Coordinates of C-alpha atoms in Angstrom, one line a residue:
X1 CA 33.4 4.2 12.5
X2 CA 30.4 3.6 14.8
X3 CA 27.2 1.8 14.0
X4 CA 25.4 5.1 13.8
X5 CA 27.9 6.7 11.4
X6 CA 25.8 9.1 9.2
X7 CA 27.0 10.1 5.8
X8 CA 25.1 11.8 3.1
X9 CA 25.8 13.7 -0.1
X10 CA 23.3 16.5 -0.6
X11 CA 24.9 17.5 -3.9
X12 CA 23.3 14.5 -5.6
X13 CA 19.8 15.5 -4.4
X14 CA 20.3 19.1 -5.5
X15 CA 21.5 17.9 -9.0
X16 CA 18.4 15.8 -9.4
X17 CA 15.9 18.4 -8.3
X18 CA 17.5 21.7 -9.4
X19 CA 19.3 20.6 -12.6
X20 CA 17.7 17.4 -14.0
X21 CA 14.0 17.4 -13.2
X22 CA 11.8 20.2 -14.5
X23 CA 11.1 21.5 -11.0
X24 CA 10.5 25.0 -12.4
X25 CA 7.5 23.6 -14.3
X26 CA 6.1 22.1 -11.1
X27 CA 6.6 25.2 -9.1
X28 CA 4.9 27.3 -11.8
X29 CA 1.6 25.5 -11.1
X30 CA -1.0 27.5 -9.2
X31 CA -0.7 26.0 -5.8
X32 CA 3.1 26.6 -5.7
X33 CA 4.0 29.6 -7.7
X34 CA 3.3 32.1 -4.9
X35 CA 5.2 30.1 -2.3
X36 CA 8.4 28.4 -3.6
X37 CA 11.2 28.8 -6.1
X38 CA 13.7 26.1 -7.1
X39 CA 16.4 27.7 -4.9
X40 CA 14.2 27.2 -1.8
X41 CA 15.0 23.5 -2.2
X42 CA 18.4 24.2 -0.6
X43 CA 16.8 25.4 2.6
X44 CA 14.6 22.3 2.9
X45 CA 17.5 20.0 2.3
X46 CA 20.0 21.7 4.6
X47 CA 17.6 21.7 7.5
X48 CA 16.7 18.0 7.0
X49 CA 20.4 17.1 6.8
X50 CA 21.2 18.8 10.1
X51 CA 18.3 17.1 11.9
X52 CA 19.2 13.8 10.4
X53 CA 22.9 14.1 11.4
X54 CA 22.4 15.7 14.8
X55 CA 19.2 14.2 16.1
X56 CA 18.1 11.0 14.2
X57 CA 21.5 9.4 13.7
X58 CA 22.4 9.5 17.4
X59 CA 19.0 7.9 18.2
X60 CA 19.5 5.2 15.7
X61 CA 21.8 3.3 18.1
X62 CA 19.0 3.1 20.8
X63 CA 16.5 2.3 18.1
X64 CA 18.4 -0.8 17.1
X65 CA 19.8 -2.0 20.4
X66 CA 16.9 -1.2 22.7
X67 CA 14.1 -0.9 20.2
X68 CA 10.4 -1.0 20.8
X69 CA 9.6 -2.6 24.2
X70 CA 6.3 -4.4 24.9
X71 CA 5.4 -4.2 28.6
X72 CA 2.0 -4.8 30.3
X73 CA 0.1 -4.6 27.0
X74 CA 1.7 -1.4 25.8
X75 CA 4.6 -0.4 23.6
X76 CA 7.4 2.0 24.8
X77 CA 10.2 3.6 22.8
X78 CA 13.6 4.9 24.0
X79 CA 13.5 8.5 25.0
X80 CA 16.1 9.4 22.3
X81 CA 13.6 8.1 19.6
X82 CA 10.8 10.1 21.0
X83 CA 13.0 13.3 21.0
X84 CA 13.9 12.6 17.4
X85 CA 10.3 12.2 16.4
X86 CA 9.2 15.4 18.1
X87 CA 12.1 17.3 16.5
X88 CA 11.1 16.2 13.0
X89 CA 7.4 16.9 13.8
X90 CA 8.1 20.4 15.1
X91 CA 10.2 21.2 12.1
X92 CA 7.2 20.5 9.8
X93 CA 8.7 17.4 8.2
X94 CA 6.5 14.9 10.0
X95 CA 2.8 14.0 9.4
X96 CA 2.0 17.6 8.5
X97 CA 3.9 17.1 5.2
X98 CA 1.0 14.9 4.1
X99 CA -1.5 17.7 4.4
X100 CA -1.4 18.3 0.7
X101 CA -4.6 20.4 0.6
X102 CA -3.2 23.0 3.0
X103 CA -2.4 26.3 1.4
X104 CA 1.3 26.6 0.6
X105 CA 1.9 22.9 1.2
X106 CA 5.3 21.4 0.3
X107 CA 5.6 19.4 -2.9
X108 CA 5.8 15.7 -2.5
X109 CA 9.1 15.8 -4.4
X110 CA 10.6 18.0 -1.7
X111 CA 9.2 15.9 1.1
X112 CA 10.6 12.8 -0.5
X113 CA 14.1 14.2 -0.6
X114 CA 13.8 15.2 3.1
X115 CA 12.5 11.7 4.0
X116 CA 15.3 10.1 2.0
X117 CA 17.9 11.8 4.2
X118 CA 16.0 11.2 7.5
X119 CA 15.5 7.5 6.7
X120 CA 19.2 7.1 5.9
X121 CA 20.0 8.4 9.4
X122 CA 17.4 6.2 11.3
X123 CA 15.5 3.8 9.0
X124 CA 12.8 2.9 11.6
X125 CA 11.9 6.5 12.6
X126 CA 10.2 7.5 9.3
X127 CA 7.6 4.8 9.8
X128 CA 5.9 6.7 12.6
X129 CA 5.2 9.8 10.4
X130 CA 4.7 7.9 7.2
X131 CA 1.9 5.7 8.6
X132 CA 0.3 8.5 10.5
X133 CA 0.5 11.0 7.6
X134 CA -0.8 8.5 5.0
X135 CA -3.7 7.4 7.2
X136 CA -4.7 11.1 7.6
X137 CA -4.5 11.6 3.9
X138 CA -7.0 8.8 3.3
X139 CA -9.4 10.2 5.9
X140 CA -9.0 13.7 4.3
X141 CA -9.9 12.2 0.9
X142 CA -12.7 9.9 1.8
X143 CA -14.0 10.7 5.3
X144 CA -17.0 12.8 6.1
X145 CA -16.7 16.4 7.4
X146 CA -17.5 15.4 10.9
X147 CA -14.8 12.7 11.1
X148 CA -12.2 15.0 9.5
X149 CA -12.9 17.8 11.9
X150 CA -12.5 15.5 14.9
X151 CA -9.3 13.6 13.9
X152 CA -7.3 15.4 11.3
X153 CA -6.0 18.4 13.3
X154 CA -4.3 16.0 15.8
X155 CA -3.2 13.6 13.1
X156 CA -1.5 16.2 10.9
X157 CA 0.0 17.8 14.0
X158 CA 1.7 14.5 14.8
X159 CA 0.0 14.2 18.2
X160 CA -2.1 11.3 17.1
X161 CA -0.9 8.5 14.9
X162 CA -2.4 6.3 12.2
X163 CA -2.0 2.8 10.8
X164 CA -3.1 0.6 7.9
X165 CA -4.8 -2.7 9.0
X166 CA -5.0 -5.2 6.2
X167 CA -3.3 -8.4 7.2
X168 CA -4.9 -11.1 9.3
X169 CA -3.4 -14.2 10.8
X170 CA -3.4 -16.9 8.2
X171 CA -4.6 -14.7 5.4
X172 CA -1.4 -12.8 4.5
X173 CA -1.8 -10.8 1.3
X174 CA -5.1 -12.5 0.5
X175 CA -7.4 -9.6 1.4
X176 CA -10.4 -11.4 0.1
X177 CA -10.1 -13.7 3.1
X178 CA -10.6 -10.8 5.5
X179 CA -12.6 -12.2 8.5
X180 CA -12.8 -9.0 10.7
X181 CA -16.5 -8.1 11.1
X182 CA -18.3 -4.8 11.3
X183 CA -21.8 -4.6 12.8
X184 CA -24.1 -1.6 12.4
X185 CA -25.3 0.3 15.5
X186 CA -28.2 2.7 16.1
X187 CA -25.9 5.6 15.1
X188 CA -25.6 6.0 11.4
X189 CA -22.0 5.4 10.2
X190 CA -20.9 3.9 13.5
X191 CA -20.1 0.2 13.6
X192 CA -19.0 -2.3 16.2
X193 CA -15.7 -3.9 15.1
X194 CA -14.5 -7.4 16.0
X195 CA -11.4 -9.2 14.7
X196 CA -7.7 -9.5 14.7
X197 CA -5.0 -7.9 12.5
X198 CA -1.3 -8.7 12.5
X199 CA 1.9 -7.1 11.1
X200 CA 0.6 -3.6 11.9
X201 CA 3.4 -1.1 11.5
X202 CA 3.3 1.5 14.3
X203 CA 0.4 -0.4 15.8
X204 CA 1.1 0.9 19.3
X205 CA 3.6 3.4 20.8
X206 CA 3.9 5.9 23.6
X207 CA 4.8 8.5 21.0
X208 CA 1.1 9.5 20.6
X209 CA -1.9 10.3 22.7
X210 CA -4.1 8.3 20.3
X211 CA -4.0 6.2 17.2
X212 CA -6.6 6.1 14.4
X213 CA -6.4 2.6 12.9
X214 CA -7.7 2.3 9.3
X215 CA -9.2 -1.2 9.4
X216 CA -10.6 -3.4 6.6
X217 CA -13.6 -5.3 7.7
X218 CA -16.7 -7.0 6.3
X219 CA -20.3 -5.8 7.0
X220 CA -23.0 -8.4 7.1
X221 CA -24.5 -8.9 3.7
X222 CA -21.3 -7.8 1.9
X223 CA -20.0 -9.7 -1.1
X224 CA -17.4 -12.4 -0.7
X225 CA -13.8 -11.5 -1.7
X226 CA -12.2 -8.1 -1.9
X227 CA -15.3 -6.5 -3.4
X228 CA -17.1 -6.7 -0.1
X229 CA -14.5 -5.1 2.2
X230 CA -15.2 -1.8 3.8
X231 CA -12.8 0.6 5.5
X232 CA -13.3 1.9 9.1
X233 CA -11.5 4.5 11.2
X234 CA -11.1 2.8 14.6
X235 CA -9.5 4.9 17.4
X236 CA -7.4 3.3 20.0
X237 CA -9.1 5.6 22.5
X238 CA -12.4 7.4 22.2
X239 CA -12.5 11.2 22.4
X240 CA -14.8 14.2 22.6
X241 CA -15.4 16.9 20.0
X242 CA -12.4 18.8 21.3
X243 CA -10.1 15.9 20.9
X244 CA -9.9 15.0 24.5
X245 CA -9.5 11.3 25.3
X246 CA -12.5 9.9 27.1
X247 CA -12.1 6.2 27.3
X248 CA -10.3 3.1 25.9
X249 CA -12.0 1.7 22.7
X250 CA -11.3 -2.0 23.3
X251 CA -8.3 -2.1 21.0
X252 CA -5.8 -4.5 22.5
X253 CA -2.1 -4.8 21.6
X254 CA -1.6 -8.6 21.8
X255 CA 2.1 -8.4 21.1
X256 CA 4.9 -7.1 19.0
X257 CA 7.0 -8.9 16.4
X258 CA 10.7 -9.7 17.2
X259 CA 12.1 -8.8 13.8
X260 CA 15.4 -9.2 12.0
X261 CA 15.8 -5.4 11.7
X262 CA 14.0 -2.1 12.2
X263 CA 13.9 -2.9 15.9
X264 CA 12.7 0.6 16.8
X265 CA 9.5 0.2 14.7
X266 CA 6.7 -1.5 16.6
X267 CA 5.1 -4.1 14.4
X268 CA 2.0 -5.3 16.3
X269 CA -0.8 -7.8 16.5
X270 CA -4.0 -6.0 17.4
X271 CA -7.3 -7.4 18.7
X272 CA -10.5 -5.4 18.1
X273 CA -13.5 -5.9 20.4
X274 CA -12.3 -8.6 22.8
X275 CA -14.8 -7.1 25.2
X276 CA -17.4 -6.5 22.5
X277 CA -16.9 -2.7 23.0
X278 CA -14.9 -1.6 20.0
X279 CA -16.4 1.0 17.6
X280 CA -15.3 2.6 14.3
X281 CA -16.6 5.0 11.7
X282 CA -17.3 3.8 8.2
X283 CA -15.3 5.7 5.6
X284 CA -17.3 6.5 2.5
X285 CA -20.8 5.1 1.7
X286 CA -22.4 2.0 3.0
X287 CA -22.8 -1.2 1.0
X288 CA -24.5 -1.0 -2.3
X289 CA -27.5 -3.2 -3.1
X290 CA -25.2 -5.5 -4.9
X291 CA -23.1 -6.0 -1.7
X292 CA -20.2 -4.1 -3.1
X293 CA -18.0 -1.9 -0.7
X294 CA -15.4 0.8 -1.3
X295 CA -12.9 -0.2 1.3
X296 CA -10.2 -1.7 -0.9
X297 CA -10.2 1.1 -3.4
X298 CA -9.9 3.6 -0.5
X299 CA -7.1 1.7 1.1
X300 CA -5.2 1.5 -2.2
X301 CA -4.7 5.3 -2.0
X302 CA -2.7 4.7 1.2
X303 CA -1.1 1.6 -0.3
X304 CA 0.1 3.4 -3.4
X305 CA 1.6 6.2 -1.3
X306 CA 3.2 3.6 1.0
X307 CA 4.7 1.7 -1.9
X308 CA 6.5 4.8 -3.1
X309 CA 7.6 5.4 0.5
X310 CA 8.9 1.8 0.7
X311 CA 11.0 2.3 -2.4
X312 CA 12.3 5.5 -0.9
X313 CA 13.2 3.7 2.4
X314 CA 15.0 0.9 0.5
X315 CA 17.0 3.5 -1.5
X316 CA 18.0 5.3 1.7
X317 CA 19.4 2.2 3.3
X318 CA 21.3 1.2 0.1
X319 CA 22.8 4.6 -0.4
X320 CA 23.8 4.9 3.3
X321 CA 25.5 1.6 3.0
X322 CA 27.4 2.8 -0.1
X323 CA 28.5 6.1 1.5
X324 CA 29.9 4.2 4.5
X325 CA 31.6 1.5 2.3
X326 CA 33.1 4.3 0.2
X327 CA 34.5 6.1 3.2
X328 CA 35.9 2.9 4.7
X329 CA 37.6 2.0 1.4
X330 CA 39.4 5.4 1.5
X331 CA 41.0 4.7 4.9
X332 CA 41.5 0.9 4.9
X333 CA 45.1 0.3 3.8
X334 CA 45.7 -3.2 2.4
X335 CA 47.7 -4.7 -0.5
X336 CA 49.6 -3.1 -3.3
X337 CA 48.3 -2.0 -6.7
X338 CA 48.5 -4.8 -9.3
X339 CA 50.3 -2.3 -11.6
X340 CA 52.9 -1.5 -9.0
X341 CA 53.8 -4.7 -7.1
X342 CA 56.9 -3.1 -5.6
X343 CA 55.2 0.0 -4.5
X344 CA 53.6 1.0 -1.2
X345 CA 50.4 -0.5 0.3
X346 CA 47.4 1.5 -0.7
X347 CA 43.8 2.2 0.4
X348 CA 41.6 -0.5 -0.9
X349 CA 39.6 2.1 -2.9
X350 CA 42.5 1.9 -5.4
X351 CA 42.0 -1.8 -6.2
X352 CA 39.9 -2.7 -9.2
X353 CA 37.5 -5.1 -7.5
X354 CA 36.7 -2.6 -4.8
X355 CA 36.3 0.2 -7.3
X356 CA 33.9 -2.0 -9.3
X357 CA 31.8 -2.7 -6.2
X358 CA 31.7 0.9 -5.3
X359 CA 30.8 2.1 -8.8
X360 CA 28.1 -0.5 -9.0
X361 CA 26.6 0.7 -5.8
X362 CA 26.9 4.4 -6.9
X363 CA 25.4 3.8 -10.3
X364 CA 22.5 1.7 -9.1
X365 CA 21.5 4.0 -6.3
X366 CA 21.6 7.0 -8.6
X367 CA 19.5 5.1 -11.2
X368 CA 17.0 4.1 -8.5
X369 CA 16.8 7.6 -7.2
X370 CA 16.2 8.9 -10.7
X371 CA 13.3 6.5 -11.1
X372 CA 11.9 7.3 -7.7
X373 CA 12.1 11.1 -7.8
X374 CA 10.9 11.2 -11.4
X375 CA 7.8 9.4 -10.2
X376 CA 7.3 11.8 -7.2
X377 CA 7.5 14.6 -9.8
X378 CA 4.7 12.8 -11.7
X379 CA 2.6 12.6 -8.5
X380 CA 3.0 16.3 -7.9
X381 CA 2.1 17.2 -11.5
X382 CA -0.9 14.9 -11.4
X383 CA -2.2 17.0 -8.5
X384 CA -1.1 20.5 -9.4
X385 CA -1.3 20.7 -13.2
X386 CA -4.0 23.1 -14.5
X387 CA -4.4 21.0 -17.7
X388 CA -6.9 18.1 -17.2
X389 CA -5.4 16.0 -20.0
X390 CA -1.9 16.5 -18.7
X391 CA -3.0 15.6 -15.1
X392 CA -4.3 12.3 -16.4
X393 CA -1.1 11.6 -18.2
X394 CA 1.0 12.4 -15.2
X395 CA -1.2 10.2 -13.0
X396 CA -0.9 7.3 -15.6
X397 CA 2.9 7.6 -15.5
X398 CA 2.9 7.5 -11.7
X399 CA 0.7 4.4 -11.7
X400 CA 2.9 2.5 -14.2
X401 CA 6.1 3.5 -12.4
X402 CA 4.8 2.7 -8.9
X403 CA 5.4 -1.1 -9.1
X404 CA 8.9 -0.5 -10.4
X405 CA 9.7 2.0 -7.6
X406 CA 8.6 -0.5 -4.9
X407 CA 9.7 -3.8 -6.3
X408 CA 12.9 -3.1 -8.3
X409 CA 14.4 -0.7 -5.7
X410 CA 13.6 -2.9 -2.7
X411 CA 15.0 -6.0 -4.4
X412 CA 18.1 -4.2 -5.5
X413 CA 18.7 -2.6 -2.2
X414 CA 19.1 -5.9 -0.4
X415 CA 21.9 -7.0 -2.7
X416 CA 23.6 -3.5 -2.7
X417 CA 23.7 -3.6 1.1
X418 CA 25.3 -7.0 0.9
X419 CA 27.9 -5.6 -1.6
X420 CA 28.7 -2.8 0.9
X421 CA 29.4 -5.4 3.5
X422 CA 31.7 -7.1 1.0
X423 CA 33.7 -3.9 0.6
X424 CA 34.5 -4.0 4.3
X425 CA 35.5 -7.7 4.3
X426 CA 35.1 -9.3 7.7
X427 CA 34.5 -6.0 9.4
X428 CA 31.3 -5.5 7.5
X429 CA 29.9 -8.6 9.3
X430 CA 30.5 -7.0 12.7
X431 CA 27.7 -5.0 14.4
X432 CA 30.1 -2.2 15.4
X433 CA 30.1 -1.1 11.7
X434 CA 26.9 0.5 10.2
X435 CA 26.4 -1.7 7.2
X436 CA 25.4 -4.7 9.3
X437 CA 22.3 -3.0 10.7
X438 CA 21.5 -1.5 7.3
X439 CA 21.4 -5.0 5.8
X440 CA 19.1 -6.2 8.6
X441 CA 16.8 -3.2 8.2
X442 CA 16.6 -3.2 4.4
X443 CA 15.3 -6.7 3.8
X444 CA 11.7 -6.1 4.9
X445 CA 11.1 -3.6 2.1
X446 CA 10.7 -6.2 -0.6
X447 CA 8.0 -7.8 1.5
X448 CA 6.1 -4.8 2.7
X449 CA 3.1 -3.4 0.9
X450 CA 2.8 -6.4 -1.3
X451 CA 5.7 -8.7 -2.1
X452 CA 7.7 -8.3 -5.3
X453 CA 5.5 -10.8 -7.1
X454 CA 2.4 -8.9 -6.2
X455 CA 3.9 -5.7 -7.6
X456 CA 5.0 -7.6 -10.8
X457 CA 1.6 -9.1 -11.3
X458 CA 0.0 -5.6 -10.8
X459 CA 2.4 -4.4 -13.5
X460 CA 1.8 -7.0 -16.1
X461 CA -1.8 -7.8 -15.2
X462 CA -3.2 -4.3 -14.7
X463 CA -0.8 -1.5 -15.6
X464 CA 0.0 -2.7 -19.1
X465 CA -3.7 -2.8 -20.0
X466 CA -5.2 0.1 -18.0
X467 CA -6.9 2.7 -20.1
X468 CA -7.1 0.3 -23.0
X469 CA -3.3 0.0 -23.0
X470 CA -2.8 3.6 -24.2
X471 CA -0.9 4.9 -21.1
X472 CA 1.6 2.1 -21.4
X473 CA 2.0 2.8 -25.1
X474 CA 2.9 6.4 -24.2
X475 CA 5.3 5.1 -21.6
X476 CA 7.0 3.0 -24.2
X477 CA 7.1 5.8 -26.7
X478 CA 8.9 8.0 -24.3
X479 CA 11.8 5.5 -24.3
X480 CA 11.7 5.1 -28.0
X481 CA 11.7 8.9 -28.6
X482 CA 14.7 9.3 -26.2
X483 CA 16.7 6.8 -28.1
X484 CA 15.9 8.3 -31.5
X485 CA 16.7 11.8 -30.3
X486 CA 20.2 10.8 -29.1
X487 CA 21.1 8.3 -31.8
X488 CA 23.9 10.5 -33.0
X489 CA 25.3 11.6 -29.6
X490 CA 29.1 11.1 -30.1
X491 CA 29.8 11.2 -26.3
X492 CA 27.5 8.3 -25.5
X493 CA 27.3 6.3 -28.8
X494 CA 28.0 3.0 -27.2
X495 CA 25.5 3.5 -24.4
X496 CA 22.7 4.7 -26.8
X497 CA 23.3 1.6 -28.9
X498 CA 23.1 -0.7 -25.8
X499 CA 19.9 1.0 -24.6
X500 CA 18.4 0.7 -28.1
X501 CA 19.1 -3.0 -28.3
X502 CA 17.8 -3.5 -24.7
X503 CA 14.6 -1.6 -25.6
X504 CA 14.0 -3.7 -28.7
X505 CA 14.6 -6.8 -26.6
X506 CA 12.2 -5.7 -23.9
X507 CA 9.6 -5.1 -26.7
X508 CA 10.1 -8.6 -27.9
X509 CA 9.5 -9.9 -24.4
X510 CA 6.1 -8.2 -24.3
X511 CA 5.1 -9.7 -27.6
X512 CA 6.2 -13.1 -26.5
X513 CA 4.1 -12.8 -23.3
X514 CA 1.1 -11.5 -25.3
X515 CA 1.4 -14.6 -27.6
X516 CA 1.4 -16.9 -24.6
X517 CA -1.7 -15.2 -23.2
X518 CA -3.5 -15.3 -26.6
X519 CA -2.8 -19.0 -26.8
X520 CA -4.4 -19.5 -23.4
X521 CA -1.1 -20.4 -21.6
X522 CA -1.9 -18.0 -18.8
X523 CA 0.5 -19.7 -16.3
X524 CA 3.3 -17.9 -18.1
X525 CA 2.1 -14.5 -16.8
X526 CA 2.9 -15.2 -13.2
X527 CA 5.9 -17.3 -14.1
X528 CA 7.4 -14.4 -16.1
X529 CA 6.1 -11.4 -14.2
X530 CA 9.1 -10.7 -11.9
X531 CA 11.5 -11.0 -14.7
X532 CA 9.6 -8.7 -17.0
X533 CA 9.4 -6.2 -14.1
X534 CA 13.2 -6.3 -13.7
X535 CA 13.8 -5.9 -17.4
X536 CA 11.4 -3.0 -17.6
X537 CA 13.0 -1.3 -14.6
X538 CA 16.5 -1.7 -16.0
X539 CA 15.7 -0.3 -19.5
X540 CA 13.8 2.7 -17.9
X541 CA 16.5 3.4 -15.3
X542 CA 19.0 3.1 -18.2
X543 CA 17.2 5.9 -20.0
X544 CA 17.0 8.1 -16.9
X545 CA 20.6 7.8 -15.8
X546 CA 21.9 8.2 -19.3
X547 CA 19.9 11.4 -19.5
X548 CA 21.6 12.6 -16.3
X549 CA 25.0 11.6 -17.7
X550 CA 24.3 13.7 -20.9
X551 CA 23.4 16.6 -18.7
X552 CA 26.5 16.2 -16.6
X553 CA 28.6 16.1 -19.8
X554 CA 27.0 19.4 -21.0
X555 CA 27.6 21.0 -17.6
X556 CA 31.2 19.8 -17.6
X557 CA 31.8 21.3 -21.0
X558 CA 30.4 24.6 -19.9
X559 CA 32.3 24.8 -16.6
X560 CA 35.6 23.2 -17.6
X561 CA 37.6 20.4 -16.0
X562 CA 39.0 22.6 -13.3
X563 CA 35.6 23.7 -11.9
X564 CA 34.6 23.0 -8.3
X565 CA 31.9 20.5 -9.5
X566 CA 34.1 18.7 -12.0
X567 CA 34.5 15.6 -9.9
X568 CA 30.8 15.4 -9.3
X569 CA 29.9 15.7 -13.0
X570 CA 32.6 13.2 -14.0
X571 CA 31.1 10.9 -11.4
X572 CA 27.7 11.2 -12.9
X573 CA 29.0 10.4 -16.3
X574 CA 30.8 7.3 -14.9
X575 CA 27.6 6.2 -13.2
X576 CA 25.6 6.5 -16.5
X577 CA 28.1 4.6 -18.5
X578 CA 28.5 1.9 -15.9
X579 CA 24.8 1.3 -15.4
X580 CA 24.0 1.2 -19.1
X581 CA 26.9 -1.0 -20.0
X582 CA 26.8 -3.4 -17.0
X583 CA 23.2 -3.5 -15.6
X584 CA 21.1 -2.9 -18.7
X585 CA 22.7 -5.9 -20.6
X586 CA 21.2 -8.2 -18.0
X587 CA 18.0 -7.8 -20.0
X588 CA 19.4 -10.0 -22.7
X589 CA 19.9 -12.9 -20.3
X590 CA 16.3 -12.5 -19.1
X591 CA 15.1 -12.5 -22.7
X592 CA 17.1 -15.7 -23.6
X593 CA 15.5 -17.3 -20.5
X594 CA 12.0 -16.4 -21.6
X595 CA 12.6 -17.4 -25.2
X596 CA 13.3 -20.9 -24.1
X597 CA 9.7 -21.1 -22.7
X598 CA 10.9 -23.4 -20.0
X599 CA 7.8 -24.9 -18.5
X600 CA 9.5 -27.0 -15.7
X601 CA 7.9 -24.8 -13.0
X602 CA 4.4 -25.1 -14.6
X603 CA 4.7 -28.8 -14.8
X604 CA 6.3 -29.3 -11.4
X605 CA 4.3 -31.2 -8.8
X606 CA 4.8 -30.0 -5.2
X607 CA 5.8 -33.5 -4.1
X608 CA 8.8 -33.3 -6.5
X609 CA 10.4 -30.8 -4.1
X610 CA 10.7 -33.4 -1.4

């Protein structure tokens, strides 16, 4: 096996989209019904698989070993990476997939499945079309007609890139500390930009003729904190009305980060206006009389999309690690079965501990995929539904699930990649095998787009109470209704009982947190936020994967045990049982921990740590 060994099971994606999710309801919406049917999904997936296998996977070796190179103030990528990017772009799976207003555009659900496969082949590559496409989407939503006409054709075509510039040296995730300044010029909407941004994904590359940076900056007279931040479109190079490059815009690449993983992704520090000659267009309206700006709200559109994408990328690494560990376990001969000590040596996939690790990876990645693709379905329905009330409901469900998709999946993926390494034993620690790189690549996802704690605080501090708490009540009622509907299911009685107990326990956690907050003990909110996020994710994923297991049981009963898909459906049932009976019970440990109301962290003085 080589370090670029690409394995993927398209059957799992087809099950989720064609059998489990209500994709027919989505494609019946006005903007899809004349263009796509459920069966068209096969063509999207099959093309993406071939490109991932034949183009991206071979480039992944160069992406990791050569990576992005910083020379003479510019970033260069290996030729194999550039070829892979252009192949994806020309196949219509690059930035153009973000052009959701285009007639006959592809549902986000379909694009997500394609991107899952492409990311599994070369984790760093997706960043170049994700950042460019998401930046274009923000400009499309909030920019004026003149700006859109000048930049969007090249951005959606993948000829120009785009980035999100939030972080500054020393400020980290504290966007209220943004020091980058914007000064008005004699031209309305055009500002002179001066400042420094760091950790900018795809900040510079020779893939593109130009890059449109979306930069958070503060206009003189703006409020302090996040309320006073505005958003600007700042090109690397200036251009004429036809999109021709005219001159450099005083955007300097100071350097690139030397990262633990994702070596092919250029993560840059950018300096704006070192020569006092950097200009950018204000997106949206100017400051209000109260000094309030719109920048953060606009940027959150890109951040929310990117958070979903981050969960998708984390899932892709974890599942690719699982597929490789599974195949290795099939061919690695070692030891005898404990039930047959005098028998022959067997592949390690026959040993109980290895089977446990593999089923754990399988069940968790399938549960994570269910969460993620269900949420992508919500985003599509929120945009496409013809019913205004339904649109709001779908949007609310997307907003509640988004922190789970980003935080839970990215945290789980790190451990799952480690477990894949464990399946290999010592070979997993060697770079010639693919799981080592996957482990290095996957770690960043729990940090990107807001750390796990930021996601958890967004969940408990905002999503629980948004809309007066009614959307979250509906989210909870969906779980309760599922349990009640299946109380008497004879095939999954133990699993339903476990899920019911976990749901009740999670509800008790929420009441306990509410009691702490009502008593003014607000420090418990940040102290418990991560654990509540994990508990919520597990009980919700338990419902989703159990629903899939029930569907698989029904399909198996219809087709019979000798059918071509029998192993697949039996595997789905095994995943559902395992996740609900092994992962979901972790909620009880979390609950016991919270019930103790341990305040040692709250009372801890920093000097006690040494």
